[in-house]
XYZ file of C-alpha atoms in Angstrom:
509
model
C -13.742 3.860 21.687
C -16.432 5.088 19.869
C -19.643 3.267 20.746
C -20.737 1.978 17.205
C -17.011 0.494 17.490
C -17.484 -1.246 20.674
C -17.784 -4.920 20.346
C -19.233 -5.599 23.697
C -22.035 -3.337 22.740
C -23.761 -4.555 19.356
C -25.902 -2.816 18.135
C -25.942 0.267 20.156
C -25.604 3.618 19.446
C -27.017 2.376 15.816
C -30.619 3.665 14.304
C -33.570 1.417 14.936
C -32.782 -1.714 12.169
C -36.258 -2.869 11.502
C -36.651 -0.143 8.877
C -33.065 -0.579 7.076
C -33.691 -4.471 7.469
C -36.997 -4.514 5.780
C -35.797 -2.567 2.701
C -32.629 -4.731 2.311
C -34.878 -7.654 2.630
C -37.525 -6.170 0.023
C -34.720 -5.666 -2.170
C -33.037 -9.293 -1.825
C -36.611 -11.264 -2.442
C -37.096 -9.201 -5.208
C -33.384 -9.980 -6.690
C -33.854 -13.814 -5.991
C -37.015 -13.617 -8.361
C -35.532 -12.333 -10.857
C -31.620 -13.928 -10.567
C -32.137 -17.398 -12.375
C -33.702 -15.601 -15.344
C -30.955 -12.983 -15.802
C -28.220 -16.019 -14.917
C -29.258 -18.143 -17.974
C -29.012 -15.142 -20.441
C -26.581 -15.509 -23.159
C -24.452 -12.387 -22.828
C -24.429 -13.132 -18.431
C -20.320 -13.166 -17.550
C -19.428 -16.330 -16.375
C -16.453 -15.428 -13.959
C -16.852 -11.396 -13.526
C -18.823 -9.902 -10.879
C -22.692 -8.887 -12.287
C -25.647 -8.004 -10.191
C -27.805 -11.066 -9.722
C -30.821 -8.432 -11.302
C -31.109 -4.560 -11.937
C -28.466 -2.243 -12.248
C -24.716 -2.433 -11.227
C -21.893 0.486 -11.240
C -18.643 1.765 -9.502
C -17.088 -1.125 -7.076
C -16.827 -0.329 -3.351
C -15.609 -0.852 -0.520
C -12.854 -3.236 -2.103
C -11.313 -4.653 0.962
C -10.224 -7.271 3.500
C -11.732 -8.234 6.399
C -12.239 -11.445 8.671
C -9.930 -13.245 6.065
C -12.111 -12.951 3.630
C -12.290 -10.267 0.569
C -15.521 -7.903 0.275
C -16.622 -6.170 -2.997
C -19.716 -4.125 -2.773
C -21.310 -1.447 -5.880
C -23.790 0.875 -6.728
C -27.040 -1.306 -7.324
C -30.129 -0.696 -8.502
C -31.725 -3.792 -7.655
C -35.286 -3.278 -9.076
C -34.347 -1.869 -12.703
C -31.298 -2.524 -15.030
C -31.278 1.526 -15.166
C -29.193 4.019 -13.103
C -31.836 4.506 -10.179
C -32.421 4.760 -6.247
C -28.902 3.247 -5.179
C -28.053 0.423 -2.484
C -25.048 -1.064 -2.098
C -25.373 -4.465 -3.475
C -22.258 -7.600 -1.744
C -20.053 -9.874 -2.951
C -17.285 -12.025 -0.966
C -14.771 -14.199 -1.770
C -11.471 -16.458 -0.601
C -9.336 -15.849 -3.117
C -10.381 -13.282 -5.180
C -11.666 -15.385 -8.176
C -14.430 -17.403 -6.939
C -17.291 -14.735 -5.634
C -20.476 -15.131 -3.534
C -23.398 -12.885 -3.670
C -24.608 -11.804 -0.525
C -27.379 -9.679 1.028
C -27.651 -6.171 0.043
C -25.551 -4.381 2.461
C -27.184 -0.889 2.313
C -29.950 0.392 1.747
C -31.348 4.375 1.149
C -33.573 4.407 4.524
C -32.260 7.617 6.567
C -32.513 11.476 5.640
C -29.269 11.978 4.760
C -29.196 9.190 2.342
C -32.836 8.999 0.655
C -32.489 9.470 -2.701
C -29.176 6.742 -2.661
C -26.079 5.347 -0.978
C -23.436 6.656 -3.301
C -19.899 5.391 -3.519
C -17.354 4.639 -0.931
C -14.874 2.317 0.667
C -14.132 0.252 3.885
C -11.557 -0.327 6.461
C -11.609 -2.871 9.337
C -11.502 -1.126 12.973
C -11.409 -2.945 16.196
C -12.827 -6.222 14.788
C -15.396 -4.855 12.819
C -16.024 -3.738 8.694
C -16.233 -0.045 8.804
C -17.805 1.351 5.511
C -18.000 5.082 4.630
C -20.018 6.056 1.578
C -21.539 8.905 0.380
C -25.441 10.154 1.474
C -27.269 11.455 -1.283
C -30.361 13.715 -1.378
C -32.004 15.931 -4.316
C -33.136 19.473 -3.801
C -35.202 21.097 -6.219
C -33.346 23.547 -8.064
C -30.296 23.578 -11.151
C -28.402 20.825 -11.987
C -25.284 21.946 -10.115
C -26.983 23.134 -6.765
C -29.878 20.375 -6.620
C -28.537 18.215 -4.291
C -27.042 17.666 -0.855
C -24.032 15.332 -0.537
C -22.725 14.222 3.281
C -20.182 11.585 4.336
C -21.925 8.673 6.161
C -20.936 5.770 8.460
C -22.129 1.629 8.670
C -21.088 -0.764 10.374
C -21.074 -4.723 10.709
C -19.715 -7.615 13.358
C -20.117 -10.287 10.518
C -19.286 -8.694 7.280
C -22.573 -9.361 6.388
C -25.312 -7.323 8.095
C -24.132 -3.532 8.544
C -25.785 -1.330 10.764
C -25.761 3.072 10.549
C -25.023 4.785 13.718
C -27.026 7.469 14.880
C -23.930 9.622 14.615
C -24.267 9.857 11.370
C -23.376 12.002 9.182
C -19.992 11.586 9.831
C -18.802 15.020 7.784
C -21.760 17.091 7.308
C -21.002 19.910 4.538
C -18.054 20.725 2.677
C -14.986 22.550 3.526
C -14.862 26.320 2.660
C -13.167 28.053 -0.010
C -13.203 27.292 -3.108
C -14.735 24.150 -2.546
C -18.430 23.282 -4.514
C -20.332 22.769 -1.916
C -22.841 19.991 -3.133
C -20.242 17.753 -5.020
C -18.250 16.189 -2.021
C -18.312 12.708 -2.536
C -17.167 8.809 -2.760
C -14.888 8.906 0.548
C -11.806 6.346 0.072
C -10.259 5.345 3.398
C -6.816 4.008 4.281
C -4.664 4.221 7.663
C -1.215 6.100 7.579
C 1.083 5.907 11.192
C -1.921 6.381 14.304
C -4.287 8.413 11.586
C -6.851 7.706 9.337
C -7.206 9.990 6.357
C -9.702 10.075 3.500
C -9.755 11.515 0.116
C -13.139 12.890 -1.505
C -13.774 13.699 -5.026
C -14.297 17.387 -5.697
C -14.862 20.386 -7.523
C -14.504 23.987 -7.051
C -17.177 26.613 -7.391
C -16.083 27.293 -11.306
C -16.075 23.283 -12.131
C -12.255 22.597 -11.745
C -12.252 19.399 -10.810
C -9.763 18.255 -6.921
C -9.366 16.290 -4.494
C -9.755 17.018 -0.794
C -7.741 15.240 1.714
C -9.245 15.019 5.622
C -7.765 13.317 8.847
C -9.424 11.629 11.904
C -7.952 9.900 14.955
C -10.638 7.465 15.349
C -13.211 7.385 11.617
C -15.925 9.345 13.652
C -14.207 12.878 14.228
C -12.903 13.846 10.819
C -10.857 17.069 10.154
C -10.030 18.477 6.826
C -6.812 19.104 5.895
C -6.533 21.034 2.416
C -7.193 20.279 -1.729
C -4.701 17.336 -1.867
C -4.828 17.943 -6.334
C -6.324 20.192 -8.273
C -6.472 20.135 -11.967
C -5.466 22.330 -14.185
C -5.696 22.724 -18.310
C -7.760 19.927 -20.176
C -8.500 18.018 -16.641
C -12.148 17.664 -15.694
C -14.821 19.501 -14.251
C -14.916 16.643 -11.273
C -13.032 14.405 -10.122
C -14.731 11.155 -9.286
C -13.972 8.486 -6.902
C -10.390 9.268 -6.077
C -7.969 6.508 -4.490
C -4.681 7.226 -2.692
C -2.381 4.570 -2.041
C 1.918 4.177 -2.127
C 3.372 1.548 -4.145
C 6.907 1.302 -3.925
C 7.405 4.492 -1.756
C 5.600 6.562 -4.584
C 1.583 8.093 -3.745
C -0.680 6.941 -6.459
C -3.354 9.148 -7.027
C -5.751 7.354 -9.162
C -9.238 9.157 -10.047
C -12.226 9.463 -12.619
C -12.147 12.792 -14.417
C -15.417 13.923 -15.682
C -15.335 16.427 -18.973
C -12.049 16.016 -20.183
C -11.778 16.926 -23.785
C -10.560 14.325 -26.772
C -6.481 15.156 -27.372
C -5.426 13.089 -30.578
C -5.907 9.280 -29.884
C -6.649 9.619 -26.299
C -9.878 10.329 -23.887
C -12.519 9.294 -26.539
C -15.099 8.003 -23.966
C -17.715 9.506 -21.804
C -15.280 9.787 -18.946
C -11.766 8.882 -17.976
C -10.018 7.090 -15.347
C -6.027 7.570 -14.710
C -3.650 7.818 -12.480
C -0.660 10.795 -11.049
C 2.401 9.869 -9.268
C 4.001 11.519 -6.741
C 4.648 12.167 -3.249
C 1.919 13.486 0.038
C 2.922 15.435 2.057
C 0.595 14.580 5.481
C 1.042 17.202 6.983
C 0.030 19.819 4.684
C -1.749 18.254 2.592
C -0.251 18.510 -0.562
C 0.303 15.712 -3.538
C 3.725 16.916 -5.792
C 2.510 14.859 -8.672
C 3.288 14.306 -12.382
C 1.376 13.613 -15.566
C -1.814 12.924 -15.956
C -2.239 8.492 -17.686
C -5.056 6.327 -18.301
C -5.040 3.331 -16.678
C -7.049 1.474 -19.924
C -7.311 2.424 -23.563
C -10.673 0.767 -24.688
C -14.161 1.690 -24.040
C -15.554 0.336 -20.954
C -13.561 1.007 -17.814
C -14.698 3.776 -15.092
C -14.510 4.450 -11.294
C -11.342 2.288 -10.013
C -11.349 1.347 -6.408
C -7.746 -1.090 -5.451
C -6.825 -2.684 -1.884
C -3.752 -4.747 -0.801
C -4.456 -8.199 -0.751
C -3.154 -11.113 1.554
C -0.013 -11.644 -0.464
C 0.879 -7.713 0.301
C -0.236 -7.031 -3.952
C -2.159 -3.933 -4.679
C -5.539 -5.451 -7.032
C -7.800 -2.964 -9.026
C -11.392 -3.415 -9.894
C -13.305 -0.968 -11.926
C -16.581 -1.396 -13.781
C -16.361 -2.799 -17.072
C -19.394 -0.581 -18.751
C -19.622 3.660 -19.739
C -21.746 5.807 -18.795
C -24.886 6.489 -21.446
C -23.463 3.616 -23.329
C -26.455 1.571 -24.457
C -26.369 -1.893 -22.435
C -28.554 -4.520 -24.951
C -29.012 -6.854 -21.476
C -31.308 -4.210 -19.851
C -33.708 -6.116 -21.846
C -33.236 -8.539 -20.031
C -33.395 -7.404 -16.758
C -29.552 -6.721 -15.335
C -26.881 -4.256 -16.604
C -23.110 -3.819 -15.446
C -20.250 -5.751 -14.415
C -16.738 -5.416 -12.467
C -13.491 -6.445 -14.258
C -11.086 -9.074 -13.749
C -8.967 -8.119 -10.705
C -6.091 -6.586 -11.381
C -2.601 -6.472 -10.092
C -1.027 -3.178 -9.964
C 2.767 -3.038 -10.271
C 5.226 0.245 -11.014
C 8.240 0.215 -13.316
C 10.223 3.853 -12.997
C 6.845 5.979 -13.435
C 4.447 3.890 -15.134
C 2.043 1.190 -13.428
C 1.429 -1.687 -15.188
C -2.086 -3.581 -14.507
C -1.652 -7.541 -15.164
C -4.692 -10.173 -14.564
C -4.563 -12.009 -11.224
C -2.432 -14.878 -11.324
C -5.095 -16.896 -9.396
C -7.520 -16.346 -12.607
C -5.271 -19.591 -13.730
C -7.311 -21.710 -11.764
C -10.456 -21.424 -13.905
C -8.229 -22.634 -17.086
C -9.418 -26.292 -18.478
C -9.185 -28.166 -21.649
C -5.811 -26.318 -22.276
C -4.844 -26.286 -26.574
C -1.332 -25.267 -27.356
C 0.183 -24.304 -30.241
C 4.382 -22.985 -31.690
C 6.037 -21.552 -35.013
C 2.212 -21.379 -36.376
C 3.087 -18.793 -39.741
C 0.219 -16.692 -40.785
C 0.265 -15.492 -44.335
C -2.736 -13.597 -45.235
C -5.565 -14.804 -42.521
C -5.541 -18.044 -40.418
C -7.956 -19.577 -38.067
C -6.705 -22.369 -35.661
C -10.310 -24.664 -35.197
C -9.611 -25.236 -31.524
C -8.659 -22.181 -30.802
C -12.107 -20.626 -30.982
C -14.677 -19.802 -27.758
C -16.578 -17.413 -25.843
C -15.022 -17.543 -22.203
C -11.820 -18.400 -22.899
C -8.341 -17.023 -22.237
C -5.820 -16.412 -25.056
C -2.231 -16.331 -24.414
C 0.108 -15.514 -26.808
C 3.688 -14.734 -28.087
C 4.162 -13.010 -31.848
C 7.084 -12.710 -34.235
C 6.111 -9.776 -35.851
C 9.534 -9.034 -37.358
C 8.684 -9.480 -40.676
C 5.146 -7.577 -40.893
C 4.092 -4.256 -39.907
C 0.045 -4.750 -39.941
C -1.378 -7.532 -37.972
C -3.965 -8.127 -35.798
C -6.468 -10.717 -33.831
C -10.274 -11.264 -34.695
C -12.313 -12.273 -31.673
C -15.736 -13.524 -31.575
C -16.513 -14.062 -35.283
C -19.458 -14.906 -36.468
C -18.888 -15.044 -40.555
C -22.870 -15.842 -41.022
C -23.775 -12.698 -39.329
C -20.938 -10.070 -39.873
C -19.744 -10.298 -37.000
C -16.147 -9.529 -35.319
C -14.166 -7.754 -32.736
C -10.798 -6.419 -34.065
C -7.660 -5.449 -32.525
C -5.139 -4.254 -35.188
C -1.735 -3.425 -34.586
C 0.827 -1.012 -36.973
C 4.203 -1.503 -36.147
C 4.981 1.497 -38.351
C 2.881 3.837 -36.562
C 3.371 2.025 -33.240
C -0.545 1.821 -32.901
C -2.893 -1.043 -31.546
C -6.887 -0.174 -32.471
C -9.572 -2.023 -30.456
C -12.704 -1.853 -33.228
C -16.243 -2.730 -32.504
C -17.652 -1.604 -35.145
C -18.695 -5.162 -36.164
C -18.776 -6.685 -32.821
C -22.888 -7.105 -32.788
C -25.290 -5.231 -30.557
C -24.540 -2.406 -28.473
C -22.079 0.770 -29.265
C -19.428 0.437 -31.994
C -16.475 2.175 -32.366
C -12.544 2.263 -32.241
C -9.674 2.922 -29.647
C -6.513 3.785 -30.175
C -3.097 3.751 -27.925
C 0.163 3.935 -28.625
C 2.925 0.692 -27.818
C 6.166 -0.196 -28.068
C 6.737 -2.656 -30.539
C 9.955 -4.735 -31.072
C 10.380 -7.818 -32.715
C 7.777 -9.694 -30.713
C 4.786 -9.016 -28.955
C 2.872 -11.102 -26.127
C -1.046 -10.454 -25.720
C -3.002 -12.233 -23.288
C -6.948 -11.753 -24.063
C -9.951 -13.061 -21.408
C -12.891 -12.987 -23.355
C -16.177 -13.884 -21.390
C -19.569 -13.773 -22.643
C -20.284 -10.223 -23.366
C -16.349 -8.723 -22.653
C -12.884 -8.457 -23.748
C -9.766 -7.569 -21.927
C -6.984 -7.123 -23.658
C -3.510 -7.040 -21.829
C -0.095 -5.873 -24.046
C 3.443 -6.083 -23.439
C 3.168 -7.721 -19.461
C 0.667 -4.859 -18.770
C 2.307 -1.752 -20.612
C -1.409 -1.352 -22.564
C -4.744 -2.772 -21.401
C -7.949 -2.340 -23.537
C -11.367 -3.257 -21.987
C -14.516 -3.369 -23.818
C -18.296 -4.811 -23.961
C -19.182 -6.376 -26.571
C -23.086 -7.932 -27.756
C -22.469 -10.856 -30.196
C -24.239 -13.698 -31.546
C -24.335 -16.842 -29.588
C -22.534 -18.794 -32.702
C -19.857 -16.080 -32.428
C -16.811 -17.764 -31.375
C -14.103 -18.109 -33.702
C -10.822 -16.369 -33.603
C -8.366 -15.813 -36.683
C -5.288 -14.468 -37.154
C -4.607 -11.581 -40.028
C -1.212 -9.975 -41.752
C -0.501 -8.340 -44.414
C 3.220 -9.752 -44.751
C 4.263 -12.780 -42.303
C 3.629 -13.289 -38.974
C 4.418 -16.392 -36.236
C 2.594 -17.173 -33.910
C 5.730 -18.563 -31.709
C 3.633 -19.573 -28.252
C -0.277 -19.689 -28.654
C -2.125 -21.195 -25.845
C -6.117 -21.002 -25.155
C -7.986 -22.466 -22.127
C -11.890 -22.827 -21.687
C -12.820 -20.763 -18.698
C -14.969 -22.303 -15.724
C -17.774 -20.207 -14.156
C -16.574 -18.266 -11.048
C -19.367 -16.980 -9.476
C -22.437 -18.200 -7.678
């Protein structure tokens, strides 16, 4: 057993602690200076993940362990801008209500000075394993500035993690054609006796891949060969990778950076999708299928998923975009996770579905049946800004329709999702939604005679879910405080055959 894995031996075989202890400490007293400010802002989420202060972006080390569910991210915890990244911590029971715990890592060693990038974790003998990235900047081009190695910490508690002094864990990249300064956000999962990680990748003319390494025991780790590479309109990188099999097919889900706009689709910054297929272990090799986005509105990057207690595969991503402007950096804090997710397969789609658990934050329930909407309607109770909307439409006798969110008629204000049944189009438009980036986003659905939507709206988002998870649309949006009204639009007839809202309790502390 490797002796940062031994239990009977803690702490040894780790670097010294005092100097990793005192910047996770600096950065904690500085967060709980600054977290009952940024908690009593008006665009704070009330039930989504947010850094407590500073900056928050890709979720890691999703996972299990002692019972108890672990989300860490990139954080930032002295600015509300991208900066020197930690690893900010969040726990929780049931995947709903969250705790905010100590920072977990910190950038203290050589290897990992200028940040602790992305990663996952695993649970090993008793103990929370994670694996993240150690970043360092060279000076030099953009593409050659930097030096990116595969590091190692570890904790007894879940709590405090330690780095052992055999770190790093994989040193340089393979060769070939392999870049060999953008390795990075290692994703870990067991398979048989093995453990095998995927990395995000490039090659040396900015193709973006995936490489796929083994290791007997997380410590020795042996690299196996480019599990995907892209080809055509597919990214000069591919970013934080995650390989798991749902329903005996490999899901290969992954952040493409640089893929080009093609008609409706792949309008922001950067994507995140998925391919299905099959691995072969031993050489290596994903036989995998079309390339499909995983969510059709604006804010949704870097997905990281793990199997929960109930044997369900969950998905968090962060719910902001890269060089988006955030309006709540004024205020000191910037970023936020997603609801979880549950991810489920018909034939060669996934479908992504709230938690069901999310249904025990619902209070002061309204419902309402065979509601007709000629022209526009607003229901007065139906109206909020952290609610949850469920819904079931006849739209058999209309073919444009849609759903205003977060209205505020004084000041202009809406957030619009429009739906042609002739063109089988829905269009998420935020154009009018208040501060922050505007904008529309289109995808394609299947529309029949009726339609059922289910909407979470929380102070500053929306997340959209169509069909039972056949179309999700994510954005953030900056309105008013008096926004909260919600009306109903057509330009024929439309039913509203099932409409239920419920208020939405705060989730996190």
């Amino acid at each position: 057993m490797p002796r940062y894995l031994n239990a009977d031996k803690k702490g040894s075989g780790t670097v010294p602690a005092k100097h990793q202890n005192d910047l996770r400490r600096q950065a904690d007293e500085f967060i709980a200076k600054q977290k009952e400010k940024v908690s009593s802002h008006p665009w704070y989420l009330q039930y989504h993940v947010m850094p407590q202060a500073g900056w928050m972006n890709d979720p890691n080390g999703f996972s299990c362990f002692n019972g108890e569910y672990h989300l860490f991210y990139q954080h930032h915890p002295y600015d509300p801008t991208w900066g020197l990244m930690h690893w900010g911590h969040v726990k929780s029971k049931d995947l709903v209500h969250w705790e905010h715990l100590p920072v977990a890592l910190a950038p203290d060693e050589e290897y990992d000075r200028d940040g602790c990038f992305s990663g996952s974790a695993i649970e090993k003998d008793g103990k929370h394993v994670l694996l993240y990235t150690g970043n360092v900047w060279k000076e030099g081009d953009e593409d050659n500035n930097l030096i990116q190695v595969q590091a190692m910490a570890v904790s007894d508690d879940g709590i405090y993690y330690e780095k052992p002094v055999d770190n790093p864990v994989i040193s340089t990249a393979p060769k070939g054609d392999i870049h060999p300064f953008h390795f990075r956000d290692p994703k870990v999962w067991q398979h048989e006796d093995d453990y095998y990680m995927v990395l995000g990748s490039k090659t040396k003319s900015n193709t973006g891949q995936v490489l796929l390494y083994r290791s007997p025991d997380l410590l020795e780790w042996e690299f196996v060969a480019v599990m995907a590479k892209g080809a055509g309109n597919f990214g000069f990188m591919w970013e934080c990778p995650d390989l798991f099999d749902l329903d005996g097919k490999d899901i290969l889900v992954m952040s493409p950076q640089g893929v080009e706009p093609e008609g409706d689709d792949y309008h922001n910054l950067h994507q995140s999708g998925y391919v299905m297929g099959k691995l072969d272990y031993a050489a290596g090799k994903l036989d995998y299928g079309a390339f499909h986005m995983l969510d059709h509105g604006f804010d949704f990057y870097a997905p990281q998923t793990t199997i929960d207690k109930k044997g369900r595969r969950i998905l968090i991503a962060w719910m902001d975009m890269w060089e988006s402007k955030m309006p709540t950096q004024n205020a000191g804090y910037a970023g936020a996770m997603t609801i979880p997710r549950v991810v489920t397969r018909k034939a060669d789609k996934l479908y992504l579905t709230p938690l069901p658990e999310l249904k025990n934050l619902r209070e002061n329930g309204i419902a309402h049946q065979q509601v007709k909407v000629e022209g526009e309607t607003s229901l007065p109770e139906v109206a909020g800004d952290c609610i949850e909307l469920e819904m079931t439409l006849d739209i058999s006798q209309t073919s444009e329709f849609g759903i205003k969110l977060r209205v505020d008629k004084a000041a202009g204000q809406e957030t619009v999702l429009q739906f042609n049944k002739d063109t089988g189009l829905v269009v998420l438009d935020r154009n009018h939604s208040g501060e922050g980036p505007g904008g529309v986003r289109k995808a394609s659905l299947e529309m029949a005679d009726q339609l059922d939507v289910q909407i979470f709206i929380d102070k500053s988002s929306v997340e959209i879910f169509l069909n039972g998870g056949e179309r999700v649309m994510t954005a953030r949006i900056y309105p008013t405080e008096q926004a909260k009204e919600v009306s109903f639009f057509t330009d024929k007839s439309l039913t509203l055959v099932s409409l239920k809202k419920w208020d939405l309790k705060q989730a996190i502390k």
